Amino acid sequence: MFTKLMQLIVADFLLMIAAECYAQYNPILMIGTNRPNSHYEVLPQDVRSKCTRAIGPYKTDPFVVYAHIRKSSYEYYAEWGTNKNRKDDEYDQGATLLEIHGRECKSWELEGTLMAVPPRNGYHGSTSEARLPGDDSPTEDSPLVRHFVFRSAEEESLLREFIRDTIYRAIKTYGGDTPFRAVACKPQEELTDSGFIVVLQELKSYCSRAPGK
């Protein structure tokens, strides 16, 4: 029992380090303790109102939008907010994915969606509605973490589109392609794969193109 507990503690610690490394090496989605640039767009008030329950009963500073995409009857926002608990005055900073479908709004940690992987046996057919990976997705385990698995090639394509929107917004936030590339396109060995496979593929694709393309 003690050995199993220690294994879980070590696994959690390594995953935390991986997330922090990812935040340092990838300025697109600063997951961890890094606060995003203040020039990001603020989450629209109508979305805040619709997603009040999903976000939680907290006093909050303005949430900022990393990415936004709409697919069929689903709409997604990647947002960052600082939640101040009214009771114990503690702060909780983090990146969240909001899924809006009709009048329903759900939320979960953004990291899980960004760490989604293709199925090991490949894709077989397509889903009726492509959605970003989330809590109702199939999963598979790696030595350190449980990954969401894409339900179709269309879902993988949707996440890539979502990440490209994030890059576009980051370029605007940094004031243009040149200053963004200066921090985003680090030497290849620094783009350590910390489990965010698709994100890093899209970032490397962006960095391999000529500026302005």
CSV table of C-alpha atoms in Angstrom, one decimal:
chain,number,residue,atom,x,y,z
A,1,MET,CA,0.0,0.0,0.0
A,2,PHE,CA,2.8,2.4,0.9
A,3,THR,CA,4.7,1.6,-2.3
A,4,LYS,CA,1.6,2.2,-4.4
A,5,LEU,CA,1.0,5.6,-2.6
A,6,MET,CA,4.6,6.6,-3.2
A,7,GLN,CA,4.3,5.7,-6.9
A,8,LEU,CA,1.2,7.9,-7.2
A,9,ILE,CA,2.9,10.8,-5.5
A,10,VAL,CA,6.0,10.5,-7.8
A,11,ALA,CA,3.7,10.3,-10.8
A,12,ASP,CA,1.8,13.4,-9.8
A,13,PHE,CA,5.1,15.3,-9.2
A,14,LEU,CA,6.5,14.4,-12.6
A,15,LEU,CA,3.3,15.4,-14.3
A,16,MET,CA,3.5,18.8,-12.6
A,17,ILE,CA,7.0,19.3,-13.7
A,18,ALA,CA,6.0,18.3,-17.3
A,19,ALA,CA,3.2,20.9,-17.2
A,20,GLU,CA,5.6,23.6,-16.0
A,21,CYS,CA,8.2,22.8,-18.6
A,22,TYR,CA,5.4,22.9,-21.3
A,23,ALA,CA,4.4,26.4,-20.0
A,24,GLN,CA,8.0,27.6,-20.3
A,25,TYR,CA,8.7,26.1,-23.7
A,26,ASN,CA,5.3,26.9,-25.3
A,27,PRO,CA,4.1,30.6,-24.9
A,28,ILE,CA,0.9,29.8,-26.8
A,29,LEU,CA,-0.9,28.3,-23.9
A,30,MET,CA,0.8,29.2,-20.7
A,31,ILE,CA,-0.4,26.5,-18.4
A,32,GLY,CA,1.0,26.5,-14.9
A,33,THR,CA,1.9,29.6,-12.8
A,34,ASN,CA,2.4,32.0,-15.8
A,35,ARG,CA,-0.2,34.7,-16.1
A,36,PRO,CA,-1.2,35.4,-19.7
A,37,ASN,CA,-0.5,38.7,-21.4
A,38,SER,CA,-3.2,41.3,-20.5
A,39,HIS,CA,-3.9,42.0,-24.2
A,40,TYR,CA,-5.9,38.9,-24.7
A,41,GLU,CA,-9.6,39.3,-25.4
A,42,VAL,CA,-11.8,39.2,-22.4
A,43,LEU,CA,-14.4,36.4,-22.2
A,44,PRO,CA,-17.8,37.9,-23.5
A,45,GLN,CA,-20.3,38.7,-20.7
A,46,ASP,CA,-23.0,36.6,-22.3
A,47,VAL,CA,-20.7,33.5,-22.1
A,48,ARG,CA,-19.8,34.4,-18.5
A,49,SER,CA,-23.5,34.5,-17.7
A,50,LYS,CA,-24.3,31.2,-19.5
A,51,CYS,CA,-21.4,29.4,-17.9
A,52,THR,CA,-21.7,30.8,-14.4
A,53,ARG,CA,-22.3,27.3,-12.9
A,54,ALA,CA,-19.5,25.7,-14.9
A,55,ILE,CA,-17.0,28.3,-13.9
A,56,GLY,CA,-18.0,28.2,-10.2
A,57,PRO,CA,-19.4,30.5,-7.5
A,58,TYR,CA,-16.3,32.7,-7.2
A,59,LYS,CA,-15.4,36.4,-7.4
A,60,THR,CA,-13.2,36.5,-10.5
A,61,ASP,CA,-11.0,38.9,-12.4
A,62,PRO,CA,-11.7,39.3,-16.1
A,63,PHE,CA,-11.3,35.9,-17.9
A,64,VAL,CA,-9.2,36.1,-21.0
A,65,VAL,CA,-9.7,34.0,-24.2
A,66,TYR,CA,-6.9,31.8,-25.5
A,67,ALA,CA,-8.9,30.3,-28.3
A,68,HIS,CA,-12.5,30.1,-29.6
A,69,ILE,CA,-14.1,27.8,-32.1
A,70,ARG,CA,-17.6,26.8,-33.2
A,71,LYS,CA,-18.4,23.5,-34.8
A,72,SER,CA,-22.0,22.6,-35.7
A,73,SER,CA,-24.0,23.1,-32.5
A,74,TYR,CA,-21.0,23.1,-30.2
A,75,GLU,CA,-18.9,26.2,-29.2
A,76,TYR,CA,-15.6,26.1,-27.3
A,77,TYR,CA,-13.6,28.7,-25.4
A,78,ALA,CA,-10.2,28.2,-23.9
A,79,GLU,CA,-10.0,30.7,-21.0
A,80,TRP,CA,-7.8,31.7,-18.1
A,81,GLY,CA,-9.2,33.1,-14.9
A,82,THR,CA,-8.3,33.7,-11.3
A,83,ASN,CA,-10.9,32.4,-8.9
A,84,LYS,CA,-11.0,34.0,-5.4
A,85,ASN,CA,-12.9,31.8,-2.9
A,86,ARG,CA,-15.2,34.0,-0.8
A,87,LYS,CA,-14.8,31.7,2.3
A,88,ASP,CA,-11.1,31.1,2.7
A,89,ASP,CA,-9.7,33.9,0.4
A,90,GLU,CA,-7.6,31.4,-1.6
A,91,TYR,CA,-6.8,31.9,-5.2
A,92,ASP,CA,-7.0,29.3,-7.9
A,93,GLN,CA,-5.5,30.2,-11.3
A,94,GLY,CA,-5.8,28.0,-14.3
A,95,ALA,CA,-6.8,27.4,-17.9
A,96,THR,CA,-10.3,25.9,-18.5
A,97,LEU,CA,-12.1,24.7,-21.6
A,98,LEU,CA,-15.8,25.7,-21.8
A,99,GLU,CA,-18.1,23.6,-24.0
A,100,ILE,CA,-21.4,25.3,-24.9
A,101,HIS,CA,-24.2,23.3,-26.5
A,102,GLY,CA,-27.6,25.0,-26.6
A,103,ARG,CA,-28.3,26.3,-23.1
A,104,GLU,CA,-25.8,23.9,-21.5
A,105,CYS,CA,-22.3,24.9,-20.5
A,106,LYS,CA,-19.7,22.4,-19.3
A,107,SER,CA,-16.1,22.9,-18.2
A,108,TRP,CA,-13.0,20.9,-17.6
A,109,GLU,CA,-9.3,21.5,-17.3
A,110,LEU,CA,-7.8,22.5,-20.6
A,111,GLU,CA,-4.7,20.3,-20.2
A,112,GLY,CA,-6.7,17.1,-20.7
A,113,THR,CA,-8.0,18.2,-24.1
A,114,LEU,CA,-4.6,19.4,-25.3
A,115,MET,CA,-3.0,16.1,-24.3
A,116,ALA,CA,-5.5,14.0,-26.4
A,117,VAL,CA,-4.0,11.3,-28.6
A,118,PRO,CA,-5.1,9.3,-31.7
A,119,PRO,CA,-6.4,5.8,-31.0
A,120,ARG,CA,-3.6,3.2,-31.1
A,121,ASN,CA,-5.4,1.1,-33.7
A,122,GLY,CA,-6.2,4.1,-36.0
A,123,TYR,CA,-9.5,5.6,-36.9
A,124,HIS,CA,-12.4,3.6,-38.1
A,125,GLY,CA,-15.2,5.7,-39.5
A,126,SER,CA,-16.4,9.1,-38.2
A,127,THR,CA,-18.6,10.5,-35.5
A,128,SER,CA,-21.9,12.2,-36.2
A,129,GLU,CA,-20.7,15.4,-34.6
A,130,ALA,CA,-17.0,16.2,-34.2
A,131,ARG,CA,-16.3,17.6,-30.7
A,132,LEU,CA,-13.2,18.5,-28.8
A,133,PRO,CA,-12.0,15.7,-26.5
A,134,GLY,CA,-13.5,15.9,-23.0
A,135,ASP,CA,-14.8,14.1,-20.0
A,136,ASP,CA,-17.0,11.7,-22.1
A,137,SER,CA,-14.2,10.8,-24.5
A,138,PRO,CA,-12.6,7.3,-24.4
A,139,THR,CA,-9.3,7.2,-22.6
A,140,GLU,CA,-6.1,5.2,-22.5
A,141,ASP,CA,-3.3,5.1,-19.9
A,142,SER,CA,0.3,6.0,-20.3
A,143,PRO,CA,2.9,5.5,-17.5
A,144,LEU,CA,2.2,8.9,-16.0
A,145,VAL,CA,-1.3,10.1,-17.2
A,146,ARG,CA,-4.6,9.0,-18.6
A,147,HIS,CA,-5.2,10.6,-22.0
A,148,PHE,CA,-8.4,11.4,-23.8
A,149,VAL,CA,-8.6,9.7,-27.2
A,150,PHE,CA,-9.9,11.2,-30.3
A,151,ARG,CA,-13.2,9.6,-31.4
A,152,SER,CA,-12.5,10.3,-35.1
A,153,ALA,CA,-10.1,12.0,-37.5
A,154,GLU,CA,-12.5,14.9,-37.6
A,155,GLU,CA,-12.0,15.5,-33.9
A,156,GLU,CA,-8.3,15.6,-34.3
A,157,SER,CA,-8.7,18.0,-37.1
A,158,LEU,CA,-10.9,20.2,-34.9
A,159,LEU,CA,-8.3,20.3,-32.1
A,160,ARG,CA,-5.7,21.3,-34.7
A,161,GLU,CA,-8.0,24.1,-35.9
A,162,PHE,CA,-8.5,25.2,-32.2
A,163,ILE,CA,-4.7,25.3,-31.6
A,164,ARG,CA,-4.2,27.3,-34.8
A,165,ASP,CA,-6.7,29.9,-33.6
A,166,THR,CA,-4.7,30.0,-30.4
A,167,ILE,CA,-1.5,30.8,-32.3
A,168,TYR,CA,-3.3,33.5,-34.3
A,169,ARG,CA,-4.5,35.1,-31.0
A,170,ALA,CA,-1.0,34.8,-29.5
A,171,ILE,CA,0.5,36.6,-32.5
A,172,LYS,CA,-1.9,39.5,-32.0
A,173,THR,CA,-1.2,39.6,-28.3
A,174,TYR,CA,2.6,39.7,-28.8
A,175,GLY,CA,2.2,42.6,-31.3
A,176,GLY,CA,3.0,40.7,-34.5
A,177,ASP,CA,4.6,37.6,-36.1
A,178,THR,CA,8.2,38.7,-35.4
A,179,PRO,CA,8.0,39.3,-31.7
A,180,PHE,CA,5.9,36.1,-31.2
A,181,ARG,CA,8.4,34.0,-33.1
A,182,ALA,CA,11.2,35.3,-31.0
A,183,VAL,CA,9.7,33.5,-27.9
A,184,ALA,CA,7.7,30.7,-29.6
A,185,CYS,CA,10.2,29.3,-32.0
A,186,LYS,CA,12.9,28.0,-29.6
A,187,PRO,CA,15.6,25.6,-30.8
A,188,GLN,CA,14.2,22.3,-31.7
A,189,GLU,CA,15.7,20.5,-28.6
A,190,GLU,CA,13.8,22.9,-26.3
A,191,LEU,CA,10.4,21.9,-27.6
A,192,THR,CA,10.3,18.9,-25.2
A,193,ASP,CA,7.4,16.7,-25.7
A,194,SER,CA,5.6,16.7,-22.4
A,195,GLY,CA,2.5,14.9,-23.6
A,196,PHE,CA,1.0,17.7,-25.6
A,197,ILE,CA,1.7,16.0,-28.9
A,198,VAL,CA,-0.7,17.7,-31.2
A,199,VAL,CA,0.0,21.2,-29.7
A,200,LEU,CA,3.7,20.8,-30.3
A,201,GLN,CA,3.2,19.5,-33.8
A,202,GLU,CA,1.2,22.6,-34.7
A,203,LEU,CA,3.7,24.9,-33.0
A,204,LYS,CA,6.6,23.2,-35.0
A,205,SER,CA,4.6,23.5,-38.2
A,206,TYR,CA,4.1,27.3,-37.6
A,207,CYS,CA,7.8,27.8,-36.7
A,208,SER,CA,8.9,25.9,-39.9
A,209,ARG,CA,7.1,28.3,-42.2
A,210,ALA,CA,8.5,31.5,-43.5
A,211,PRO,CA,7.4,34.6,-41.4
A,212,GLY,CA,4.0,35.9,-42.4
A,213,LYS,CA,2.9,32.7,-44.2
